[in-house]
Coordinates of C-alpha atoms and ligand atoms in Angstrom, one line a residue:
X2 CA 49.5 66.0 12.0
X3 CA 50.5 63.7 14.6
X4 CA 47.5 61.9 17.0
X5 CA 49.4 61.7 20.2
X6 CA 47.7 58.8 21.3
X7 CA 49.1 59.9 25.2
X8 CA 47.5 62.7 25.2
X9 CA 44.0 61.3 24.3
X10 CA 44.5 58.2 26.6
X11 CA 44.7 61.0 29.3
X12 CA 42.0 62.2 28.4
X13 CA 39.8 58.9 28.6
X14 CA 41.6 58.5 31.9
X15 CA 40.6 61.6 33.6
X16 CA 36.6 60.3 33.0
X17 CA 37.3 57.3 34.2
X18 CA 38.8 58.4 37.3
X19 CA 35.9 60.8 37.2
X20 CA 33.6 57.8 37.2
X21 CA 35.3 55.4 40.3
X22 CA 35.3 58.7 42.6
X23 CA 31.3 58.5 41.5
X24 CA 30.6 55.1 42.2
X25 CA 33.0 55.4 45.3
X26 CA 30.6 58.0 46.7
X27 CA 28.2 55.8 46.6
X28 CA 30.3 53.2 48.3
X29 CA 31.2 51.1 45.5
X30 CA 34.4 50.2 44.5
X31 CA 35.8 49.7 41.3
X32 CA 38.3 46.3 40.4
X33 CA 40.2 44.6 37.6
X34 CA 41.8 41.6 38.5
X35 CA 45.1 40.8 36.1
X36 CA 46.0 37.5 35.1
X37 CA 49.8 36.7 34.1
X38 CA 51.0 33.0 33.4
X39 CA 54.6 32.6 32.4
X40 CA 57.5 34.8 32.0
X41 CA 56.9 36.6 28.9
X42 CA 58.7 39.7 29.0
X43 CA 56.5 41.8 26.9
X44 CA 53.4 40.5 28.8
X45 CA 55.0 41.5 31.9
X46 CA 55.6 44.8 31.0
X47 CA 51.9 45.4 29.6
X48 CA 50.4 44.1 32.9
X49 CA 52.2 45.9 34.8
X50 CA 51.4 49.2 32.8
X51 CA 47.9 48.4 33.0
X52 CA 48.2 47.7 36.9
X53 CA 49.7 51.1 37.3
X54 CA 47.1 52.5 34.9
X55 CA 43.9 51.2 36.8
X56 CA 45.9 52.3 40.4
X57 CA 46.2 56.1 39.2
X58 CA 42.3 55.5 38.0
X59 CA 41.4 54.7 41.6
X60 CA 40.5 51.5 40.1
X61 CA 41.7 48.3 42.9
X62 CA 43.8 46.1 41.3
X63 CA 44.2 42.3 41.6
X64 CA 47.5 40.8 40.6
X65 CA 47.5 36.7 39.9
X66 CA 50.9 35.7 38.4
X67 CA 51.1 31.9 38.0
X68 CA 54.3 29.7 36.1
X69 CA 54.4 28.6 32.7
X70 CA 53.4 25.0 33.7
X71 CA 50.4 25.7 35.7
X72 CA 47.5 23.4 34.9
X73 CA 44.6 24.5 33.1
X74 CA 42.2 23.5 35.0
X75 CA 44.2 25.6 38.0
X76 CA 43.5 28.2 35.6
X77 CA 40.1 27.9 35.3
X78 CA 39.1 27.1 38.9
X79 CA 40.8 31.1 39.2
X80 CA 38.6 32.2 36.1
X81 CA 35.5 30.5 38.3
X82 CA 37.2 32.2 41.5
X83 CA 36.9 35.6 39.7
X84 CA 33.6 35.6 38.3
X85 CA 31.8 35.0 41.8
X86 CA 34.0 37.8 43.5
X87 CA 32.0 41.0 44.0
X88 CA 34.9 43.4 44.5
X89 CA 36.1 42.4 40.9
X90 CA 34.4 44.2 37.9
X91 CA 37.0 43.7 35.5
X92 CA 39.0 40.4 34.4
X93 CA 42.2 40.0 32.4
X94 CA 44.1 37.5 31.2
X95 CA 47.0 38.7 29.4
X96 CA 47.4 36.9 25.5
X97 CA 49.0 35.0 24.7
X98 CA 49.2 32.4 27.2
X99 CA 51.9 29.7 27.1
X100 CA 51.5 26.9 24.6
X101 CA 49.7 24.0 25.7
X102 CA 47.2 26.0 27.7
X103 CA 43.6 26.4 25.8
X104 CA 43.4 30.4 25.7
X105 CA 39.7 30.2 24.2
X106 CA 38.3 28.0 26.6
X107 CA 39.5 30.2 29.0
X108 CA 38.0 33.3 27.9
X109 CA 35.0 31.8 27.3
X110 CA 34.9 30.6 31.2
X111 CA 34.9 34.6 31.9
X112 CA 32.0 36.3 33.0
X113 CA 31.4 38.0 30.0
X114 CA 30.1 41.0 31.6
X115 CA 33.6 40.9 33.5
X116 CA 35.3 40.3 30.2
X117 CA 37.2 43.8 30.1
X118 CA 38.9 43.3 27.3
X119 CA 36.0 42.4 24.7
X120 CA 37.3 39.3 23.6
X121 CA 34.7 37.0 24.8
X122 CA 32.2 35.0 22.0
X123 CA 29.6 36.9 24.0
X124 CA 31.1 40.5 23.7
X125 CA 32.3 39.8 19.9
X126 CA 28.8 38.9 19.2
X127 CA 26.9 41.6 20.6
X128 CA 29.7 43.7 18.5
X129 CA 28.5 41.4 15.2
X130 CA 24.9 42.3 16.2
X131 CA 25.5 46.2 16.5
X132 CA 24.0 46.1 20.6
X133 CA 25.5 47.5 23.4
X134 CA 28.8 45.3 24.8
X135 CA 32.5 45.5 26.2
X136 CA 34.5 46.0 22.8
X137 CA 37.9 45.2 22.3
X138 CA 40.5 47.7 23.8
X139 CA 42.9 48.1 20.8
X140 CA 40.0 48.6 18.0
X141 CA 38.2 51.1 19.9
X142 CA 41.1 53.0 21.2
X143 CA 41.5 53.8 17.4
X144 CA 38.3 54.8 17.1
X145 CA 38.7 57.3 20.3
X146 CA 41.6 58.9 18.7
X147 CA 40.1 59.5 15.3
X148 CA 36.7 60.9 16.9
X149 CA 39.6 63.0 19.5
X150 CA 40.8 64.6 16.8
X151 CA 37.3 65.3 14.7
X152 CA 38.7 62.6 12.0
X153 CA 35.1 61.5 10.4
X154 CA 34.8 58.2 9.4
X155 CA 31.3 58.0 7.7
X156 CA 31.5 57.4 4.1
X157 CA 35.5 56.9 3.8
X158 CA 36.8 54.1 2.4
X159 CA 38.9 52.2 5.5
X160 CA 41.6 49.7 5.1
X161 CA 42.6 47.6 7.7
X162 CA 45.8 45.7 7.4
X163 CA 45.2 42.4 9.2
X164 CA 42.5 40.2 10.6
X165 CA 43.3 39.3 13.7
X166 CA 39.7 38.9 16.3
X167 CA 41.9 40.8 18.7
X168 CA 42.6 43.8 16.2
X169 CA 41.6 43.4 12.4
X170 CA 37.9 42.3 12.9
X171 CA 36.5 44.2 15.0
X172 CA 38.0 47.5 14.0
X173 CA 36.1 46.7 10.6
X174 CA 33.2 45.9 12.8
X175 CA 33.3 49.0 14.3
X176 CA 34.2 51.3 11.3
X177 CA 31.1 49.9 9.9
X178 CA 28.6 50.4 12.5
X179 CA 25.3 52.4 12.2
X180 CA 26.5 55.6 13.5
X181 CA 30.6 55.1 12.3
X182 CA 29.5 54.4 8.8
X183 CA 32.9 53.8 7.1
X184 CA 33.1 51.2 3.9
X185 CA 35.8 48.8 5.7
X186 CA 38.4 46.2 3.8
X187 CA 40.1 43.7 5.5
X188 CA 43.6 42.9 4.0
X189 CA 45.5 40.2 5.0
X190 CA 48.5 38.2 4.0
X191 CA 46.6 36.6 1.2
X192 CA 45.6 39.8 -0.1
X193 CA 46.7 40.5 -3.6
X194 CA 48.6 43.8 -4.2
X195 CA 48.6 45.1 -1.1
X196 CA 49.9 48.3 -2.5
X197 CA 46.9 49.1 -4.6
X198 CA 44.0 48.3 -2.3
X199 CA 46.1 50.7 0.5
X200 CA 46.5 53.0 -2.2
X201 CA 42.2 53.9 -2.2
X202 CA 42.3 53.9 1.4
X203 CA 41.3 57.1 3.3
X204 CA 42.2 55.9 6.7
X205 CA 44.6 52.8 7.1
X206 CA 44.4 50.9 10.1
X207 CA 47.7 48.6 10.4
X208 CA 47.7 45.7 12.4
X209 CA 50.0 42.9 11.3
X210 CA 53.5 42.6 13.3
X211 CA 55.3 43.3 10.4
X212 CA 57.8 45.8 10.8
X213 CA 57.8 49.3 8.8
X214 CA 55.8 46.9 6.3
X215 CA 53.3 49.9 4.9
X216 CA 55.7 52.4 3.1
X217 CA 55.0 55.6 1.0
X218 CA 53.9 52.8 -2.1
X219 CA 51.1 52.2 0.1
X220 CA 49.7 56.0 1.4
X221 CA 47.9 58.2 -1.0
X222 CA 48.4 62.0 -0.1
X223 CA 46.4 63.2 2.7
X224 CA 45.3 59.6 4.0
X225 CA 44.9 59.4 7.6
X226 CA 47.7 55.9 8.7
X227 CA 46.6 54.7 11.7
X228 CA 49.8 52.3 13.3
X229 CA 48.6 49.3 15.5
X230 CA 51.9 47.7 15.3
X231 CA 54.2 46.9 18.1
X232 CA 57.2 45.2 16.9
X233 CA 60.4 44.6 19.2
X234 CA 63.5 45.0 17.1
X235 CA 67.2 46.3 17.3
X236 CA 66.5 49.3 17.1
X237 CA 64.1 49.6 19.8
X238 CA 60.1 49.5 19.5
X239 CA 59.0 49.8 15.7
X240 CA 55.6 49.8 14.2
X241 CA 53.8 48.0 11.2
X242 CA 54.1 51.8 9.4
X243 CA 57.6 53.1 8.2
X244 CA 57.0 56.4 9.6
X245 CA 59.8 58.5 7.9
X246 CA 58.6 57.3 4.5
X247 CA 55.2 58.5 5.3
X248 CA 54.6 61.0 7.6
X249 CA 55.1 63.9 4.9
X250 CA 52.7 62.0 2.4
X251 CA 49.9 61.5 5.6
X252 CA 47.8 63.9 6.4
X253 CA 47.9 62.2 9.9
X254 CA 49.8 59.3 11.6
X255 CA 50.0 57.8 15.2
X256 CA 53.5 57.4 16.4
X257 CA 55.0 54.2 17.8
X258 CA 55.0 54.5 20.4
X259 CA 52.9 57.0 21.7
X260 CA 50.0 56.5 19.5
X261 CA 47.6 53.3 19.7
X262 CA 49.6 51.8 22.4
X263 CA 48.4 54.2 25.7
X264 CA 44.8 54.0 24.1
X265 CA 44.7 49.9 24.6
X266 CA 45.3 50.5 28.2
X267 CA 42.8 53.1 28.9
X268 CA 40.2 51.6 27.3
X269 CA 40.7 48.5 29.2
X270 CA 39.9 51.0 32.6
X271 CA 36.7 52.7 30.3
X272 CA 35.5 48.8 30.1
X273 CA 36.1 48.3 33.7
X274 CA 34.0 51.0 35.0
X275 CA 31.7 50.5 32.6
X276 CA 31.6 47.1 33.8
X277 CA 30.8 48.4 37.1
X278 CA 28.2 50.9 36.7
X279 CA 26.5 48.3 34.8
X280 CA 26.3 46.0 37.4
X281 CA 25.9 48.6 40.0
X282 CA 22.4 49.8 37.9
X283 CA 24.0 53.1 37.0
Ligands
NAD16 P1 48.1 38.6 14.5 O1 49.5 37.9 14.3 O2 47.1 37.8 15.2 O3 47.5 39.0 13.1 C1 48.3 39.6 12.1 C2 47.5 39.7 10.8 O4 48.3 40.3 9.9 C3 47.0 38.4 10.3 O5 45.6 38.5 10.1 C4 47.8 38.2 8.9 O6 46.9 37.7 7.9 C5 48.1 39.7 8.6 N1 49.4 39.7 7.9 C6 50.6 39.1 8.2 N2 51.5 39.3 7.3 C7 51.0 40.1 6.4 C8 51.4 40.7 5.2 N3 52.7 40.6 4.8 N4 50.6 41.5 4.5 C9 49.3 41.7 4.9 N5 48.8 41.1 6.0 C10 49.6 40.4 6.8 O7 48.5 40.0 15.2 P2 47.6 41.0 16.1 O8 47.4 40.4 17.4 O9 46.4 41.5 15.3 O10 48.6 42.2 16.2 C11 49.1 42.9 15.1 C12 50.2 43.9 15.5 O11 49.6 44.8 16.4 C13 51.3 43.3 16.3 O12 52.5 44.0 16.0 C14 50.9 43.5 17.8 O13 52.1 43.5 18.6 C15 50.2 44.8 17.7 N6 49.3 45.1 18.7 C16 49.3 46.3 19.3 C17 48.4 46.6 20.3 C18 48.5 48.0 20.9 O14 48.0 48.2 21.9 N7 49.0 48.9 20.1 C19 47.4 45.7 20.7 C20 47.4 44.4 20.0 C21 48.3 44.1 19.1

């Protein structure tokens, strides 16, 4: 089976878009406000989907694009500008930022109950302590597609491929929650035999930036492969999974692209209006 992560971003769309006209009716507007520094073409293209996304949400949209060598502090005086502005519910700076600029202080200037993405200290430790919180976008876009498609995670035994705090982490934090109840590893690039410790996985989440790096060596029959990966190469988008190898030995796999990818971006719009029926007492 293949989890056509489109399909289920759509689907999360469609209740946010349900939510906004809500809140609209009861004359409050819903914003995310973007933040781009420097010309990194990948970033550009994800802001601007997620622009487009939160526009077809009936979310507003805020655009700041600022140089590569704009001061930190300008930065942060925006961060500041930001979290006092009632019409914005929703703040994102898109990662990574140039070098020489301090990423984590500036997430940790956010609001963090603007802090749509779920990367604030805040937000990652409300996730630590199982309460209520924006989560990160990727990890719980995976989670949205497994529980679309009726994949149950309590009791498996989940591998995730990576520990990144944007991907790797949390997604174990969340598999393991009261309520997901999976048994998570976190592999990494010091793990020892890869292979093997994929090989007892039911469900393997990858998330490394290595391309096509999870082959049939690492699926058992019938494990769920779950591809995080979004790796720019000659021959056009790849993920971390090497999908011919393994989509016969799966018994489900998300395509790259068209798998995790949509999900990231309509979980940033769920976080948004979450964001602002939370501060709107709803
Ligand atoms: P990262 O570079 O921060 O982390 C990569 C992790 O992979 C590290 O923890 C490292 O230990 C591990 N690793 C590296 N080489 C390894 C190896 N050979 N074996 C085992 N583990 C290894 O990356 P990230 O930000 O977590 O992103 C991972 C991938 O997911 C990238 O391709 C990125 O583009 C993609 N991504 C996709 C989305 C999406 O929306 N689909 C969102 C975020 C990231």
């Amino acid at each position: 089976m293949i989890l056509d992560g489109k399909a289920v971003a759509e689907t999360v769309k469609a209740d946010v878009t349900a939510r906004v006209a809500a809140l609209k009716e009861r004359g409050i507007s819903v914003g995310l406000a973007t933040v781009l520094v420097g010309a990194d073409p990948a970033s550009h293209v994800y802001v601007r989907s997620k622009r487009r996304t939160a526009e077809a949400t009936g979310i507003n949209s805020y655009h700041h694009e600022l140089p590569a060598d704009t001061p930190q502090v300008e930065i942060e005086a925006l961060i500041e500008q930001l979290n006092a502005d009632p019409a914005v519910d929703g703040i994102l700076v898109q990662l990574p930022l140039p070098k020489g600029l301090d990423s984590d202080r500036i997430t940790e200037l956010m609001d963090p109950s603007k802090d749509a993405d779920g990367l604030h200290p805040f937000n990652l430790g409300l996730l630590v302590l199982g309460r209520d919180g924006l989560t990160p976008c990727t990890p719980t876009g995976v989670m949205r597609i497994l529980e679309h498609y009726g994949i149950d995670v309590s009791g498996k035994n989940v591998v995730i491929v990576g520990r990144s705090f944007l991907v790797g982490r949390p997604q174990a934090l969340l598999m393991t929650q009261r309520g997901a109840d999976a048994t998570a590893t976190i592999a990494h690039s010091r793990t020892r035999d890869l292979a093997a410790v994929c090989r007892a996985a039911d469900i393997i989440v990858a998330a490394v930036g290595v391309p096509k790096l999870i082959g049939a060596d690492h699926v058992s029959p019938g494990a769920v492969v779950i591809d995080v990966g979004i790796n720019r190469t000659d021959d056009g988008l790849v993920g971390d999974v090497d999908f011919e190898a393994v989509k016969d030995l799966a018994s489900a796999i998300t395509p790259v692209p068209g798998g995790v990818g949509p999900m990231t971006v309509a979980m940033l719009m769920h976080n948004t209006v979450s964001a602002a029926e939370k501060r709107a007492g709803v």
